[in-house]
Each structure stands twice: as structure tokens, then as C-alpha cells.
Coordinates of C-alpha atoms in Angstrom, one line a residue:
Chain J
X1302 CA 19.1 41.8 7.4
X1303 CA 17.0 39.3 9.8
X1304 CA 18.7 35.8 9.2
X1305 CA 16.5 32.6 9.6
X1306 CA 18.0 30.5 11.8
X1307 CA 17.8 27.1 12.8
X1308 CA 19.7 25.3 15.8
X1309 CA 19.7 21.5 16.2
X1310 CA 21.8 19.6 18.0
X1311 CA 22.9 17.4 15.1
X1312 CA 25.7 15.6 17.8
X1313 CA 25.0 13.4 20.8
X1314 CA 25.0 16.0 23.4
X1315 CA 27.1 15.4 26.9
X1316 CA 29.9 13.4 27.7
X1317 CA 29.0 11.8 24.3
X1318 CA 29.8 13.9 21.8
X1319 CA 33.0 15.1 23.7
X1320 CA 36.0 13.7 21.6
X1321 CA 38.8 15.2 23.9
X1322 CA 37.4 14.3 27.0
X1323 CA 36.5 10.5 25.5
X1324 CA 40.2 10.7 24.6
X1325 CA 41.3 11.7 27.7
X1326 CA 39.4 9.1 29.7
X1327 CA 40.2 6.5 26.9
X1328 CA 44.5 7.1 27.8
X1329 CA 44.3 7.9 31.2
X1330 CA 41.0 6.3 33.0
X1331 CA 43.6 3.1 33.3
X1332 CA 46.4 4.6 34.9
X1333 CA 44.3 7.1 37.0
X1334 CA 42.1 3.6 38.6
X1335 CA 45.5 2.0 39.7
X1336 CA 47.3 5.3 40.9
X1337 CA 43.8 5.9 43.1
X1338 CA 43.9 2.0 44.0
X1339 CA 47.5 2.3 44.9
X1340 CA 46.6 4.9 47.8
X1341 CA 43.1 3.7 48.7
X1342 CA 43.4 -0.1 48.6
X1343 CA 39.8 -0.4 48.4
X1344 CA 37.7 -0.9 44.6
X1345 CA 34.8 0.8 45.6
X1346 CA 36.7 4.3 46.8
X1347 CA 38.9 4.7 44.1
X1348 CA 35.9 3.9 41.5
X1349 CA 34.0 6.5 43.5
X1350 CA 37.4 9.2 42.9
X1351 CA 38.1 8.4 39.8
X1352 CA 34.1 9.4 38.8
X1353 CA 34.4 12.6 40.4
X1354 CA 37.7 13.2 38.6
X1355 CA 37.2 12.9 35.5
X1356 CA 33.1 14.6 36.5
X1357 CA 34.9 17.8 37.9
X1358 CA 37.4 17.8 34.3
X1359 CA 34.5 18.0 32.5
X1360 CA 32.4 20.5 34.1
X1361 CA 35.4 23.1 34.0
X1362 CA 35.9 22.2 31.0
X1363 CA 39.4 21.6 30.7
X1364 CA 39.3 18.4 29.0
X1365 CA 42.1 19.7 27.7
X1366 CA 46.1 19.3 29.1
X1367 CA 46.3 21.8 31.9
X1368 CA 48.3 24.8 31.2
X1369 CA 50.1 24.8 34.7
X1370 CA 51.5 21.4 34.5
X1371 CA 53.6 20.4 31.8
X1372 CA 52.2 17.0 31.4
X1373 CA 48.8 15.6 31.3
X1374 CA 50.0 12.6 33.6
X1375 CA 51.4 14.8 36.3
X1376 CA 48.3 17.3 36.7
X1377 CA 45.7 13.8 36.9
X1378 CA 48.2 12.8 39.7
X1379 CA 47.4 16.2 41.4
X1380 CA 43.9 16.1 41.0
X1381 CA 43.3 12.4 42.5
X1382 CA 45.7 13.4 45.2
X1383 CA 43.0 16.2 46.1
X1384 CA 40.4 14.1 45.5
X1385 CA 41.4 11.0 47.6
X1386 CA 41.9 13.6 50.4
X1387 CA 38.8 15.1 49.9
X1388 CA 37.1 11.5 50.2
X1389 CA 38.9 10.4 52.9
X1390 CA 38.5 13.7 55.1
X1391 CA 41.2 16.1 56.1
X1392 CA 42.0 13.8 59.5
X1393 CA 41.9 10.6 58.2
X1394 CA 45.2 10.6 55.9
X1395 CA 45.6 7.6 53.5
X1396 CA 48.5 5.0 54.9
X1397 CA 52.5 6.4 54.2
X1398 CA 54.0 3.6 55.7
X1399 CA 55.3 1.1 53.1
X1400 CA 53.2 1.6 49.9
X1401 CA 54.7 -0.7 48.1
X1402 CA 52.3 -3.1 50.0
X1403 CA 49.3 -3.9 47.4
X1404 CA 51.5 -3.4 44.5
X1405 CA 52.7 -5.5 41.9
X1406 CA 55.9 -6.7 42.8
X1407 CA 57.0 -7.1 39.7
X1408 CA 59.3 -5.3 37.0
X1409 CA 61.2 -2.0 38.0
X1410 CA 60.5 -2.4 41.6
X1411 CA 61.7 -5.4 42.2
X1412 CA 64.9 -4.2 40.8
X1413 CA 65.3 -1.2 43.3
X1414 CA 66.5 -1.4 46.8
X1415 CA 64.8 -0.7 49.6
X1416 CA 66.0 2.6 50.2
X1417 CA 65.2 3.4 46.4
X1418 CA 61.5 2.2 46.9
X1419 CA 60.8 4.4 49.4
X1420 CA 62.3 7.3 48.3
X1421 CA 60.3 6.5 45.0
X1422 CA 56.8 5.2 46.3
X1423 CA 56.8 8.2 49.0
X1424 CA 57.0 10.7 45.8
X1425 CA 55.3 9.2 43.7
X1426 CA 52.5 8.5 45.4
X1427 CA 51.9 10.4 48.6
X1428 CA 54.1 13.8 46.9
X1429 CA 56.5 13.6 50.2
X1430 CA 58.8 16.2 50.2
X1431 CA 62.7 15.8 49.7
X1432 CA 63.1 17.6 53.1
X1433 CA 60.2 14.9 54.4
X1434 CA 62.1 12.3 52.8
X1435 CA 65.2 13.2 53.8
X1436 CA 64.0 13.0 58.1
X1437 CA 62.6 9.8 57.4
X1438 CA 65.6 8.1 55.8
X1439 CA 68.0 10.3 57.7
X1440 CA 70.0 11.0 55.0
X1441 CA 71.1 14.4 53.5
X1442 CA 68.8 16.5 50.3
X1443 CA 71.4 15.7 47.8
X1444 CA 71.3 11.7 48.4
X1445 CA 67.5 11.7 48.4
X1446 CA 67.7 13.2 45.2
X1447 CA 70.4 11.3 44.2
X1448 CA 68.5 8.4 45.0
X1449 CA 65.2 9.3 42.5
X1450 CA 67.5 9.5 40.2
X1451 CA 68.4 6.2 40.5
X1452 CA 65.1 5.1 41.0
X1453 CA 64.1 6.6 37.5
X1454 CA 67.3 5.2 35.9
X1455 CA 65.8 1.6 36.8
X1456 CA 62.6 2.4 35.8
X1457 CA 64.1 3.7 32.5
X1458 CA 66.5 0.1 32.2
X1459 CA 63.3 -1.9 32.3
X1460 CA 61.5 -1.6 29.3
Chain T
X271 CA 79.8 28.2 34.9
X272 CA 77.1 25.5 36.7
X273 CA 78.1 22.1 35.3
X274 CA 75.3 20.9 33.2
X275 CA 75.7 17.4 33.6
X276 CA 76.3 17.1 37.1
X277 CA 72.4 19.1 37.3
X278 CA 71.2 16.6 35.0
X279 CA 72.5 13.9 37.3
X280 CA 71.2 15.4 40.8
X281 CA 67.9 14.4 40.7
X282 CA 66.8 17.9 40.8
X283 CA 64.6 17.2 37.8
X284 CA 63.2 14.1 38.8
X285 CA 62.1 16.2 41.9
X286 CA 60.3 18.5 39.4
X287 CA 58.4 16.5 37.4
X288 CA 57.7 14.7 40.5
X289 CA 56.3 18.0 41.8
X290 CA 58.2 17.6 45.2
X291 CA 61.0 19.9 44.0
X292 CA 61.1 23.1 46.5
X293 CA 59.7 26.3 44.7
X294 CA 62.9 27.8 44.9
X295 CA 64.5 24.8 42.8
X296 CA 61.5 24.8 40.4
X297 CA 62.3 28.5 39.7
X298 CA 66.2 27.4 39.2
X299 CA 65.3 24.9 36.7
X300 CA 63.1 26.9 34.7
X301 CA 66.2 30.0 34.3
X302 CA 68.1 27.0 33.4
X303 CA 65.7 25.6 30.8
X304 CA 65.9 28.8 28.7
X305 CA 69.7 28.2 28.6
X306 CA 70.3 24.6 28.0
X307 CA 67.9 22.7 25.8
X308 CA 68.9 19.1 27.0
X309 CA 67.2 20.1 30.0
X310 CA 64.0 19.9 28.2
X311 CA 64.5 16.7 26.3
X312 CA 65.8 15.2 29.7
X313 CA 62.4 16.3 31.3
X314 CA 60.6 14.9 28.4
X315 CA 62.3 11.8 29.2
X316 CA 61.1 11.7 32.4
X317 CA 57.4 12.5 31.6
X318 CA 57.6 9.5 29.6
X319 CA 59.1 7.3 32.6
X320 CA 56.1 8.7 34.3
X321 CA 53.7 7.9 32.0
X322 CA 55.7 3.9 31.8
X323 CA 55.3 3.9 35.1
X324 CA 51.7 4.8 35.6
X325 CA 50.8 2.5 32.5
X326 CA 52.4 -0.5 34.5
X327 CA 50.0 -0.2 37.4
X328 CA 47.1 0.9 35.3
X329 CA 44.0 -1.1 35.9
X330 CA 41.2 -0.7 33.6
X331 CA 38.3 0.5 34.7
X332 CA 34.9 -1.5 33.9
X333 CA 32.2 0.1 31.7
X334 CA 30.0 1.4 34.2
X335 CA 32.7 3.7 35.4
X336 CA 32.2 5.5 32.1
X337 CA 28.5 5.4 32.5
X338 CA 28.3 7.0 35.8
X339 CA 30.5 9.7 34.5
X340 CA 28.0 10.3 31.8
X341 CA 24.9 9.9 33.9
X342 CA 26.8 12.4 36.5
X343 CA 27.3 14.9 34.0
X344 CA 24.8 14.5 31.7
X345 CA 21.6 14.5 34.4
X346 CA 19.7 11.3 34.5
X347 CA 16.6 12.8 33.4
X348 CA 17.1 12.3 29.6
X349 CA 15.0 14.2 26.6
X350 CA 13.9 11.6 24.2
X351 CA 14.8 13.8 21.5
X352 CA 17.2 16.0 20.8
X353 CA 16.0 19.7 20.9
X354 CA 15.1 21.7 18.0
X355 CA 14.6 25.0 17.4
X356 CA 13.1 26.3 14.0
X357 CA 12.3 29.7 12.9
X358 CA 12.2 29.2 9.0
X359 CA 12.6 32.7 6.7
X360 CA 10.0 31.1 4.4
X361 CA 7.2 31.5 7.1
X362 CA 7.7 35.3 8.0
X363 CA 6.0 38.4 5.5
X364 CA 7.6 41.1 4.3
X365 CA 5.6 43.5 6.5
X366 CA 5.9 41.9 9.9
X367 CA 7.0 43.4 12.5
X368 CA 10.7 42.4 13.2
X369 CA 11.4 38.4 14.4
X370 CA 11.0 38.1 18.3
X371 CA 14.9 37.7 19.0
X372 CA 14.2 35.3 21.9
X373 CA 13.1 32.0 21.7
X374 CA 10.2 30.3 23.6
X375 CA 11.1 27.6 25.5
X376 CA 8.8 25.3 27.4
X377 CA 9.9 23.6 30.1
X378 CA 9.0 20.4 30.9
X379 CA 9.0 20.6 34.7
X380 CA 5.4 22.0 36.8
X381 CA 8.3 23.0 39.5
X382 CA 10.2 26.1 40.2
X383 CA 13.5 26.0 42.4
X384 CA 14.5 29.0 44.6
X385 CA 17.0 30.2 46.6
X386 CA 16.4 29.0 50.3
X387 CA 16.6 32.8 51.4
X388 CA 13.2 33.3 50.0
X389 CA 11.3 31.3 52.9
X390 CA 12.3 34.0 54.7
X391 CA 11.1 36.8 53.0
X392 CA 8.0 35.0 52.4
X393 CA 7.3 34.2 56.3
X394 CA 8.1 37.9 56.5
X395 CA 5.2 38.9 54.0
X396 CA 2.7 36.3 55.4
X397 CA 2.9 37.7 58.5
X398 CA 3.3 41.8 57.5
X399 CA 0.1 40.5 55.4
X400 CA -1.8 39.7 59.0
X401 CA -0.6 42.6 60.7
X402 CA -2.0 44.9 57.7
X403 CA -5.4 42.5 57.8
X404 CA -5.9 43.2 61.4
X405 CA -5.3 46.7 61.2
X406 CA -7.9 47.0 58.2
X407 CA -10.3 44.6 60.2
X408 CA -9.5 47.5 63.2
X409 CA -10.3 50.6 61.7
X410 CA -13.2 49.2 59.5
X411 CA -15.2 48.4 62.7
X412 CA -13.5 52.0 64.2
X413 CA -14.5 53.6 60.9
X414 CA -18.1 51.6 61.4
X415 CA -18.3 52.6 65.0
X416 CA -17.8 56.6 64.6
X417 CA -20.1 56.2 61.4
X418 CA -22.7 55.4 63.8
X419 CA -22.1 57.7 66.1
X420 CA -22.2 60.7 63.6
X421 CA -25.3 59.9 62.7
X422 CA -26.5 59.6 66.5
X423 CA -25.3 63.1 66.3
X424 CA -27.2 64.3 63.5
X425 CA -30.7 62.6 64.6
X426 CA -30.0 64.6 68.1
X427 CA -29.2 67.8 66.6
X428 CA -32.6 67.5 63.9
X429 CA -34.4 67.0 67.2
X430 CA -33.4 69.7 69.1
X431 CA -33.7 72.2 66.0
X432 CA -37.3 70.9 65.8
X433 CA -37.5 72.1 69.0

């Protein structure tokens, strides 16, 4: 039986009329801008990321959390990782010496030792191995670990 | 019997939310997640430190971020209406042939957009297209030319059966 059928587009179409990825920018636009900042140091770059982000989200469509991460937070970290690289060209790798530099040094790092900042700022921000970690301190697996850990328990303490 | 607690205090989870734990220690943790449960409200825990953390440094992004986002995705060429498409029942008989299933669409734009390749196969035609053109031009004036000399022919052979 031929049906008559009628399509408008009764919702704004787009970015608009997206709710999850409006949510998803809305909670996470924030944090993404001052991880990006954090790595770039410069407004205009992280901006830049930060558009292609979220762009490349919603044109594969996976507004959505991503099923191979377990958190929403830590897959964003990923992708402006990728991105910042991807900006700043394979041979031109972002600073790793002292990121704590340009950051607010205020509340839980200002609590933790220097030893504790870099273990935390290296894998926080710039992923760094515990092996990598571990040459740079010269200190064994287990203490860099050891040290996150305490890292996190400050982080936890300030609240 | 691994000791639980002494796991939980490692820093082998922070390592994995972190994502710098080795693949081998990710595999670990996630045999030892099925077992022990506080090993998934511990990495909860730490998914919200995460999220503390990045909420610290956060810096809000000004307005225009959003727009470029949507002018990125959304083209900057905008319709000034949305589009509709109608095909009412009321209009169609009962004898008509069946409803075209597709739907005519006009497009807006006087331009097409190809593949790149196709400059290439259209040099190749152009100039197939004047190889053919000479050849015709060639064998018309050949074709002309023996034309001619058949009927040379016949007028000879007329005269010498007059003869």
C-alpha cells in the first residue's frame, strides 16, 4: 500500500540540533581548552585544536562516550594529544621539560614535591611512560608508581 | 593469593587510567577487575580525580569557539529554509501509475565537482578526438581523390569503345 510521505526537518539541523554533542561540548569544551593550553602555551593553537576536536567528534559521530576508554575525560585527553601533534608536526614535539611552567600554581600542586610533580605533570600531560619516567628520575618502576599514587592521594586531600 | 590492598596501593591503577600503564599490566588489571570489585570503585575514584583535576585547569572557551565548530561542520553556505519535501496522498488518482519512489532534488549550484583523474581521461579524448578528425579529414580527400580518378577512368574507357 503506497504511503504518502512527508519529510521536514522540523529540528535545527547541524551542530544545533545535536543534544549529546551540545552536552558534551557544554562539560568538557572547559577542561579540553586548558589541557590543550597546558601543552601549547599559545591561545590561538589550542583554540585552533580544540575546533578540530570536537569537528572530527562530530563528523564520526561519536558524540557519544567512547567504547574503548572507560571514561569520557580520558579518551578527550587522547584525542587532543593526537591533535596537538598533528598541529605541531611529527618533528616539532611540544616542550617536556617542566610543565608545570604556565600552570596555576595553586591547590594540589603546590602541595606535591617536586619529584611528585613531575612524575604527575609528565603523565598527565605528555602520557610519559613509567619506564620513561623511571630513566628520567632514575628511580626504579615501583617508586614511580608509587609516586602517582601519591600524587593522586594529594589531589584527592584537596577538595 | 595476590594481596589486594597492596595492588590498590601500587599505583598500578593510577598508571591505567592514566593510560601509561604497560599493555601487559593493563591486561593484569582487567583479570583482576572480574575478581575484586573494589578494583572498580577504586578506578572510579580515580576517573573522578581526573575529571577534579581537569576541572581545575579548565579554561572556558569564548563563544566563537562554538561558532566555528558549527560553521566547520555545518558548511558556511546556509539554506534560508529548512528543506521540505511533500508528496501528499490527497493529490495522486486511483489509477496512476505507481508514485516515482525517488525524489527530485534541485540543486542550487550551476557547478559540478569531479574527481581530479578525469582531466586525464579528458586530455586523452580531446586528443584521440583529433587523431580520428585527421584521419577522417585524410581519407575524405583520399576517398575524393580516387573518386576522381574512377571517373577519369570511365570517360577514357567511353572514349576508346567509341572508337
Amino acid at each position: 500500500m503506497e504511503q504518502a510521505f512527508t519529510i521536514t526537518q522540523s529540528q535545527p539541523a547541524g551542530v544545533q540540533g545535536d543534544a549529546e554533542f551540545n552536552t558534551l561540548y557544554k562539560d568538557y569544551a572547559g577542561k579540553l581548552l586548558g589541557y590543550i593550553l597546558a601543552l601549547v602555551k599559545n591561545r590561538e593553537t589550542a583554540e585552533d585544536c580544540l575546533v578540530k576536536i570536537f569537528t572530527d567528534i562530530y563528523r564520526q559521530g561519536q558524540s557519544g562516550t567512547n567504547p574503548h576508554y572507560s571514561n569520557t575525560w580520558c579518551w578527550l585527553m587522547t584525542l587532543a594529544r593526537e591533535q596537538i601533534t598533528a598541529f605541531q608536526g611529527a618533528s616539532q614535539e611540544y616542550p617536556k621539560q617542566n610543565i608545570k611552567s604556565g600552570l596555576p600554581d595553586d591547590g594540589f600542586l603546590k602541595k606535591m614535591s617536586a619529584e611528585q610533580q613531575w612524575v604527575f605533570c609528565g603523565a598527565y600531560y605528555h602520557h610519559k611512560s613509567v619506564a620513561e619516567l623511571a630513566t628520567e628520575l632514575n628511580m626504579p618502576d615501583a617508586i614511580v608508581r608509587l609516586t602517582l599514587k601519591e600524587a593522586f592521594t594529594i589531589i584527592r586531600e584537596v577538595r | 593469593m595476590m594481596d589486594i590492598k597492596a595492588y590498590l596501593q601500587s599505583g598500578a591503577l593510577e598508571a591505567y587510567v592514566l593510560g601509561i600503564a604497560t599493555k601487559e599490566e593493563a591486561v593484569h588489571l582487567m583479570e583482576l577487575k572480574k575478581e575484586h570489585p573494589e578494583i572498580n570503585s577504586a578506578l572510579a575514584d580515580l576517573e573522578a580525580d581526573l575529571e577534579k583535576i581537569a576541572l581545575h585547569f579548565a579554561v572556558p572557551p569564548p563563544p566563537q569557539v562554538f561558532d566555528r565548530i558549527s560553521d566547520e561542520i555545518d558548511g558556511l553556505v546556509k539554506a534560508p529554509n529548512p528543506l521540505q519535501l511533500v508528496q501528499p496522498a490527497h493529490n495522486r488518482q486511483e489509477n496512476s501509475p505507481p508514485s516515482n519512489p525517488f525524489i527530485e532534488v534541485v540543486a542550487d549550484s550551476t557547478h559540478i565537482r569531479v574527481h581530479k583523474a578525469w582531466r586525464w581521461v579528458f586530455a586523452g579524448v580531446f586528443v584521440l578526438g583529433k587523431i580520428f578528425l585527421g584521419c577522417a579529414i585524410y581519407y575524405y580527400l583520399e576517398s575524393k581523390q580516387a573518386k576522381q580518378q574512377v571517373e577519369e577512368l570511365k570517360t577514357e574507357i567511353k572514349a576508346l569503345k567509341g572508337l
